[in-house]
Amino acid sequence: MTAAQPETAKRPRTALAIAGVDAGYFGVPVVRGLTLDVAPGEIVALLGPNGAGKTTTLRTISGLIPPLGGTIDVLGKPTDSRRPHRLARRGVSHVADDRSLFEGLTVRENLRLAPGLRRRYRLAAYDRAVDIFAALGPLMDRQAGLLSGGEQQMLALARAIVSGPRLLLVDEMSLGLAPVIVEEILPVVRRVAKEENTAVVMVEQHVHLALQLADRAVVMAKGTVVLEGATADLRANPSAIQASYLS
């Protein structure tokens, strides 16, 4: 898979560096004291019960909400006062839990509006989307609102990838999808991370899927990290994850 936008600049050793971050809404913290580093090409899964602060963490990284405290460095630069569109131009793509598609526009038009996609790469984006998900090929002129749930998730993920992101944030990728669709989508995330050296932070409700896909997992509860480790180690000790969900 070839990136739509080749990068010539030297890539930082850490794609994402979060230090002591508090995040929340209307001045009330939902996430407290979060510290996390993600390397290029690494997949990190954020796990935890509902209300743990996982989605808030992704929204804060992507600039949708400002941190209440601490620092966030994305691709070697601080995100202070940056807006989501500026981060998108620097290589941050965010697949939200609601997919955030333009349902009245076609698949082709949604791809053309991919955040961070430069005008001269738009034609290549269509080919790349079909390379990612062949099922999108015959659907290019169909309205996004008429797609099935699985097709919409494919489009949302493809739209996030066609701009050649260096940091990919994915929220609840398997939510509401049939297992056969999930099995088609998961390898794409792994492929992008490993072949294109893209850092990935994903929120996933299905623990077994996350531990299968990710290199490292962070379990959150009540806004703080309660467990962190390599997924191989966590798979070998499922009781530790079960206990962390009850903390």
Tab-separated table of C-alpha atoms in Angstrom:
chain	number	residue	atom	x	y	z
A	1	MET	CA	0.000	0.000	0.000
A	2	THR	CA	1.538	3.278	-1.093
A	3	ALA	CA	0.935	6.465	0.870
A	4	ALA	CA	-0.984	9.165	-0.966
A	5	GLN	CA	1.286	11.860	0.399
A	6	PRO	CA	4.960	10.830	0.622
A	7	GLU	CA	6.801	12.305	3.564
A	8	THR	CA	10.302	13.631	3.098
A	9	ALA	CA	10.833	15.014	6.592
A	10	LYS	CA	12.592	12.917	9.197
A	11	ARG	CA	10.078	11.191	11.413
A	12	PRO	CA	10.328	11.593	15.187
A	13	ARG	CA	11.079	8.578	17.353
A	14	THR	CA	7.801	9.125	19.209
A	15	ALA	CA	4.644	9.786	17.216
A	16	LEU	CA	2.625	10.696	20.306
A	17	ALA	CA	3.826	11.818	23.724
A	18	ILE	CA	1.256	12.567	26.431
A	19	ALA	CA	2.485	13.768	29.820
A	20	GLY	CA	0.276	14.327	32.866
A	21	VAL	CA	-2.801	15.232	30.845
A	22	ASP	CA	-6.131	16.082	32.425
A	23	ALA	CA	-9.049	16.249	29.985
A	24	GLY	CA	-12.761	16.750	30.225
A	25	TYR	CA	-15.671	19.047	29.578
A	26	PHE	CA	-16.640	22.471	30.970
A	27	GLY	CA	-13.607	22.419	33.248
A	28	VAL	CA	-14.531	19.087	34.829
A	29	PRO	CA	-11.825	16.418	34.290
A	30	VAL	CA	-12.854	13.034	32.948
A	31	VAL	CA	-9.266	11.915	32.365
A	32	ARG	CA	-6.676	12.576	35.060
A	33	GLY	CA	-2.888	12.487	34.883
A	34	LEU	CA	-2.629	10.478	31.667
A	35	THR	CA	0.888	9.715	30.472
A	36	LEU	CA	1.401	7.717	27.297
A	37	ASP	CA	3.986	7.390	24.522
A	38	VAL	CA	3.279	5.754	21.158
A	39	ALA	CA	6.041	4.982	18.664
A	40	PRO	CA	5.714	5.091	14.864
A	41	GLY	CA	4.327	1.773	13.638
A	42	GLU	CA	2.996	0.820	17.068
A	43	ILE	CA	-0.648	-0.023	17.769
A	44	VAL	CA	-1.895	0.849	21.249
A	45	ALA	CA	-5.364	-0.191	22.394
A	46	LEU	CA	-7.258	1.808	24.997
A	47	LEU	CA	-9.511	-0.524	26.979
A	48	GLY	CA	-11.849	-0.082	29.905
A	49	PRO	CA	-15.510	0.119	30.907
A	50	ASN	CA	-17.897	2.801	29.679
A	51	GLY	CA	-17.068	6.174	31.194
A	52	ALA	CA	-13.393	5.344	31.665
A	53	GLY	CA	-12.278	8.302	29.541
A	54	LYS	CA	-11.153	6.488	26.391
A	55	THR	CA	-13.125	8.524	23.842
A	56	THR	CA	-12.293	11.744	25.687
A	57	THR	CA	-8.624	10.818	25.351
A	58	LEU	CA	-8.905	10.452	21.564
A	59	ARG	CA	-10.841	13.694	21.241
A	60	THR	CA	-8.171	15.512	23.210
A	61	ILE	CA	-5.329	14.096	21.119
A	62	SER	CA	-7.054	15.122	17.875
A	63	GLY	CA	-7.721	18.653	19.124
A	64	LEU	CA	-11.516	18.392	19.339
A	65	ILE	CA	-11.337	19.398	22.993
A	66	PRO	CA	-8.432	21.224	24.693
A	67	PRO	CA	-6.582	19.533	27.558
A	68	LEU	CA	-7.235	20.905	31.005
A	69	GLY	CA	-3.640	20.280	32.026
A	70	GLY	CA	-0.432	18.546	30.973
A	71	THR	CA	1.171	18.401	27.529
A	72	ILE	CA	0.547	16.555	24.261
A	73	ASP	CA	3.238	16.321	21.588
A	74	VAL	CA	2.144	14.964	18.217
A	75	LEU	CA	4.817	14.079	15.676
A	76	GLY	CA	7.462	15.909	17.664
A	77	LYS	CA	5.557	19.164	18.131
A	78	PRO	CA	3.244	20.398	20.911
A	79	THR	CA	-0.459	20.637	20.121
A	80	ASP	CA	-1.031	23.759	22.216
A	81	SER	CA	-3.674	26.025	20.628
A	82	ARG	CA	-3.861	23.841	17.505
A	83	ARG	CA	-7.171	23.080	15.818
A	84	PRO	CA	-8.206	19.669	14.411
A	85	HIS	CA	-7.766	20.788	10.789
A	86	ARG	CA	-4.215	21.922	11.515
A	87	LEU	CA	-3.370	18.587	13.119
A	88	ALA	CA	-4.940	16.812	10.139
A	89	ARG	CA	-2.563	18.656	7.818
A	90	ARG	CA	0.328	17.431	9.956
A	91	GLY	CA	-0.777	13.821	9.592
A	92	VAL	CA	-3.357	13.078	12.303
A	93	SER	CA	-6.500	11.178	11.240
A	94	HIS	CA	-9.389	10.459	13.593
A	95	VAL	CA	-12.169	7.923	12.983
A	96	ALA	CA	-14.848	8.923	15.497
A	97	ASP	CA	-17.259	6.478	17.089
A	98	ASP	CA	-20.136	7.971	15.040
A	99	ARG	CA	-18.046	7.666	11.799
A	100	SER	CA	-18.763	11.362	11.007
A	101	LEU	CA	-19.636	10.759	7.359
A	102	PHE	CA	-21.433	13.226	5.116
A	103	GLU	CA	-24.463	11.009	4.563
A	104	GLY	CA	-25.954	13.141	1.799
A	105	LEU	CA	-22.748	12.964	-0.253
A	106	THR	CA	-21.453	10.047	-2.279
A	107	VAL	CA	-18.613	7.769	-1.281
A	108	ARG	CA	-16.392	9.544	-3.813
A	109	GLU	CA	-17.272	12.964	-2.398
A	110	ASN	CA	-16.622	11.798	1.171
A	111	LEU	CA	-13.161	10.609	0.149
A	112	ARG	CA	-12.460	13.926	-1.573
A	113	LEU	CA	-13.179	15.694	1.723
A	114	ALA	CA	-10.774	13.544	3.760
A	115	PRO	CA	-9.135	15.774	6.400
A	116	GLY	CA	-5.555	16.570	5.529
A	117	LEU	CA	-5.875	15.372	1.923
A	118	ARG	CA	-4.218	17.811	-0.454
A	119	ARG	CA	-6.009	18.683	-3.678
A	120	ARG	CA	-3.399	17.129	-5.989
A	121	TYR	CA	-3.798	13.737	-4.296
A	122	ARG	CA	-7.586	13.476	-4.629
A	123	LEU	CA	-7.644	11.280	-7.727
A	124	ALA	CA	-5.114	8.897	-6.205
A	125	ALA	CA	-7.281	8.746	-3.067
A	126	TYR	CA	-10.066	6.939	-4.928
A	127	ASP	CA	-7.713	4.217	-6.138
A	128	ARG	CA	-6.180	3.923	-2.717
A	129	ALA	CA	-9.574	3.545	-1.047
A	130	VAL	CA	-10.390	0.639	-3.365
A	131	ASP	CA	-6.963	-0.840	-2.636
A	132	ILE	CA	-7.819	-0.688	1.061
A	133	PHE	CA	-11.386	-2.005	0.684
A	134	ALA	CA	-12.272	-3.480	-2.708
A	135	ALA	CA	-15.962	-3.426	-1.721
A	136	LEU	CA	-15.968	0.370	-2.022
A	137	GLY	CA	-15.185	0.258	-5.744
A	138	PRO	CA	-18.766	-0.282	-7.024
A	139	LEU	CA	-20.123	2.124	-4.391
A	140	MET	CA	-18.264	5.297	-5.363
A	141	ASP	CA	-21.393	7.072	-6.608
A	142	ARG	CA	-23.728	5.875	-3.853
A	143	GLN	CA	-24.742	8.202	-1.032
A	144	ALA	CA	-22.966	7.382	2.222
A	145	GLY	CA	-26.287	7.381	4.079
A	146	LEU	CA	-27.490	4.470	1.937
A	147	LEU	CA	-24.542	2.217	2.805
A	148	SER	CA	-24.753	-0.625	5.285
A	149	GLY	CA	-23.106	-0.209	8.675
A	150	GLY	CA	-20.113	-2.241	7.578
A	151	GLU	CA	-19.731	-0.270	4.355
A	152	GLN	CA	-19.939	3.003	6.284
A	153	GLN	CA	-17.187	1.870	8.632
A	154	MET	CA	-15.042	0.869	5.662
A	155	LEU	CA	-15.585	4.318	4.157
A	156	ALA	CA	-14.809	6.082	7.434
A	157	LEU	CA	-11.582	4.134	7.857
A	158	ALA	CA	-10.577	4.500	4.204
A	159	ARG	CA	-11.209	8.263	4.356
A	160	ALA	CA	-8.913	8.470	7.372
A	161	ILE	CA	-6.161	6.480	5.651
A	162	VAL	CA	-6.083	7.945	2.111
A	163	SER	CA	-4.318	11.100	3.278
A	164	GLY	CA	-1.363	9.009	4.471
A	165	PRO	CA	-1.623	9.682	8.228
A	166	ARG	CA	1.309	9.344	10.582
A	167	LEU	CA	-0.979	9.066	13.606
A	168	LEU	CA	-4.313	7.242	13.260
A	169	LEU	CA	-6.958	7.426	16.010
A	170	VAL	CA	-9.802	4.903	15.780
A	171	ASP	CA	-12.772	4.907	18.155
A	172	GLU	CA	-14.881	1.729	18.537
A	173	MET	CA	-14.043	0.248	15.157
A	174	SER	CA	-16.172	-2.892	15.649
A	175	LEU	CA	-19.215	-1.177	17.169
A	176	GLY	CA	-22.422	-2.669	15.750
A	177	LEU	CA	-20.658	-4.651	13.031
A	178	ALA	CA	-21.027	-8.301	12.104
A	179	PRO	CA	-17.982	-10.452	12.939
A	180	VAL	CA	-17.282	-11.117	9.252
A	181	ILE	CA	-16.966	-7.354	8.612
A	182	VAL	CA	-14.737	-6.904	11.657
A	183	GLU	CA	-12.443	-9.650	10.365
A	184	GLU	CA	-12.073	-7.704	7.111
A	185	ILE	CA	-11.403	-4.360	8.777
A	186	LEU	CA	-8.929	-5.365	11.493
A	187	PRO	CA	-6.115	-6.481	9.164
A	188	VAL	CA	-6.278	-3.112	7.381
A	189	VAL	CA	-5.346	-1.264	10.562
A	190	ARG	CA	-2.455	-3.648	11.188
A	191	ARG	CA	-1.311	-3.309	7.585
A	192	VAL	CA	-1.267	0.487	7.702
A	193	ALA	CA	0.661	0.500	10.967
A	194	LYS	CA	3.311	-1.996	9.984
A	195	GLU	CA	3.771	-1.243	6.275
A	196	GLU	CA	3.559	2.539	6.525
A	197	ASN	CA	5.011	3.036	10.006
A	198	THR	CA	1.810	4.737	11.150
A	199	ALA	CA	1.195	5.011	14.885
A	200	VAL	CA	-2.293	3.848	15.866
A	201	VAL	CA	-4.287	4.495	19.030
A	202	MET	CA	-7.559	2.590	19.067
A	203	VAL	CA	-10.483	2.332	21.454
A	204	GLU	CA	-12.092	-1.080	21.270
A	205	GLN	CA	-14.969	-2.581	23.257
A	206	HIS	CA	-14.054	-6.183	22.438
A	207	VAL	CA	-11.017	-6.975	24.566
A	208	HIS	CA	-10.056	-10.142	22.691
A	209	LEU	CA	-10.004	-8.292	19.357
A	210	ALA	CA	-7.901	-5.485	20.769
A	211	LEU	CA	-5.376	-7.864	22.303
A	212	GLN	CA	-5.162	-9.713	18.996
A	213	LEU	CA	-4.512	-6.582	16.947
A	214	ALA	CA	-2.530	-4.233	19.183
A	215	ASP	CA	1.085	-4.363	20.309
A	216	ARG	CA	0.323	-2.794	23.665
A	217	ALA	CA	-2.804	-2.172	25.705
A	218	VAL	CA	-3.708	0.478	28.269
A	219	VAL	CA	-6.657	-0.207	30.545
A	220	MET	CA	-8.428	2.840	31.949
A	221	ALA	CA	-10.970	3.109	34.744
A	222	LYS	CA	-12.553	6.268	36.109
A	223	GLY	CA	-10.228	8.435	34.055
A	224	THR	CA	-6.909	6.910	35.078
A	225	VAL	CA	-4.638	4.155	33.819
A	226	VAL	CA	-4.954	1.052	35.976
A	227	LEU	CA	-3.070	-1.466	33.839
A	228	GLU	CA	-0.630	-1.281	30.927
A	229	GLY	CA	1.472	-3.842	29.134
A	230	ALA	CA	2.371	-5.743	26.002
A	231	THR	CA	-0.654	-7.539	24.600
A	232	ALA	CA	1.227	-10.858	24.563
A	233	ASP	CA	1.691	-10.579	28.336
A	234	LEU	CA	-1.911	-9.516	28.917
A	235	ARG	CA	-3.275	-12.381	26.823
A	236	ALA	CA	-1.340	-14.742	29.066
A	237	ASN	CA	-2.851	-13.141	32.188
A	238	PRO	CA	-6.565	-12.444	31.476
A	239	SER	CA	-7.382	-12.256	35.188
A	240	ALA	CA	-5.358	-9.033	35.432
A	241	ILE	CA	-7.575	-7.375	32.835
A	242	GLN	CA	-10.734	-8.662	34.495
A	243	ALA	CA	-9.584	-7.227	37.815
A	244	SER	CA	-8.758	-3.862	36.229
A	245	TYR	CA	-12.306	-3.542	34.876
A	246	LEU	CA	-13.573	-3.864	38.432
A	247	SER	CA	-11.182	-1.309	39.910
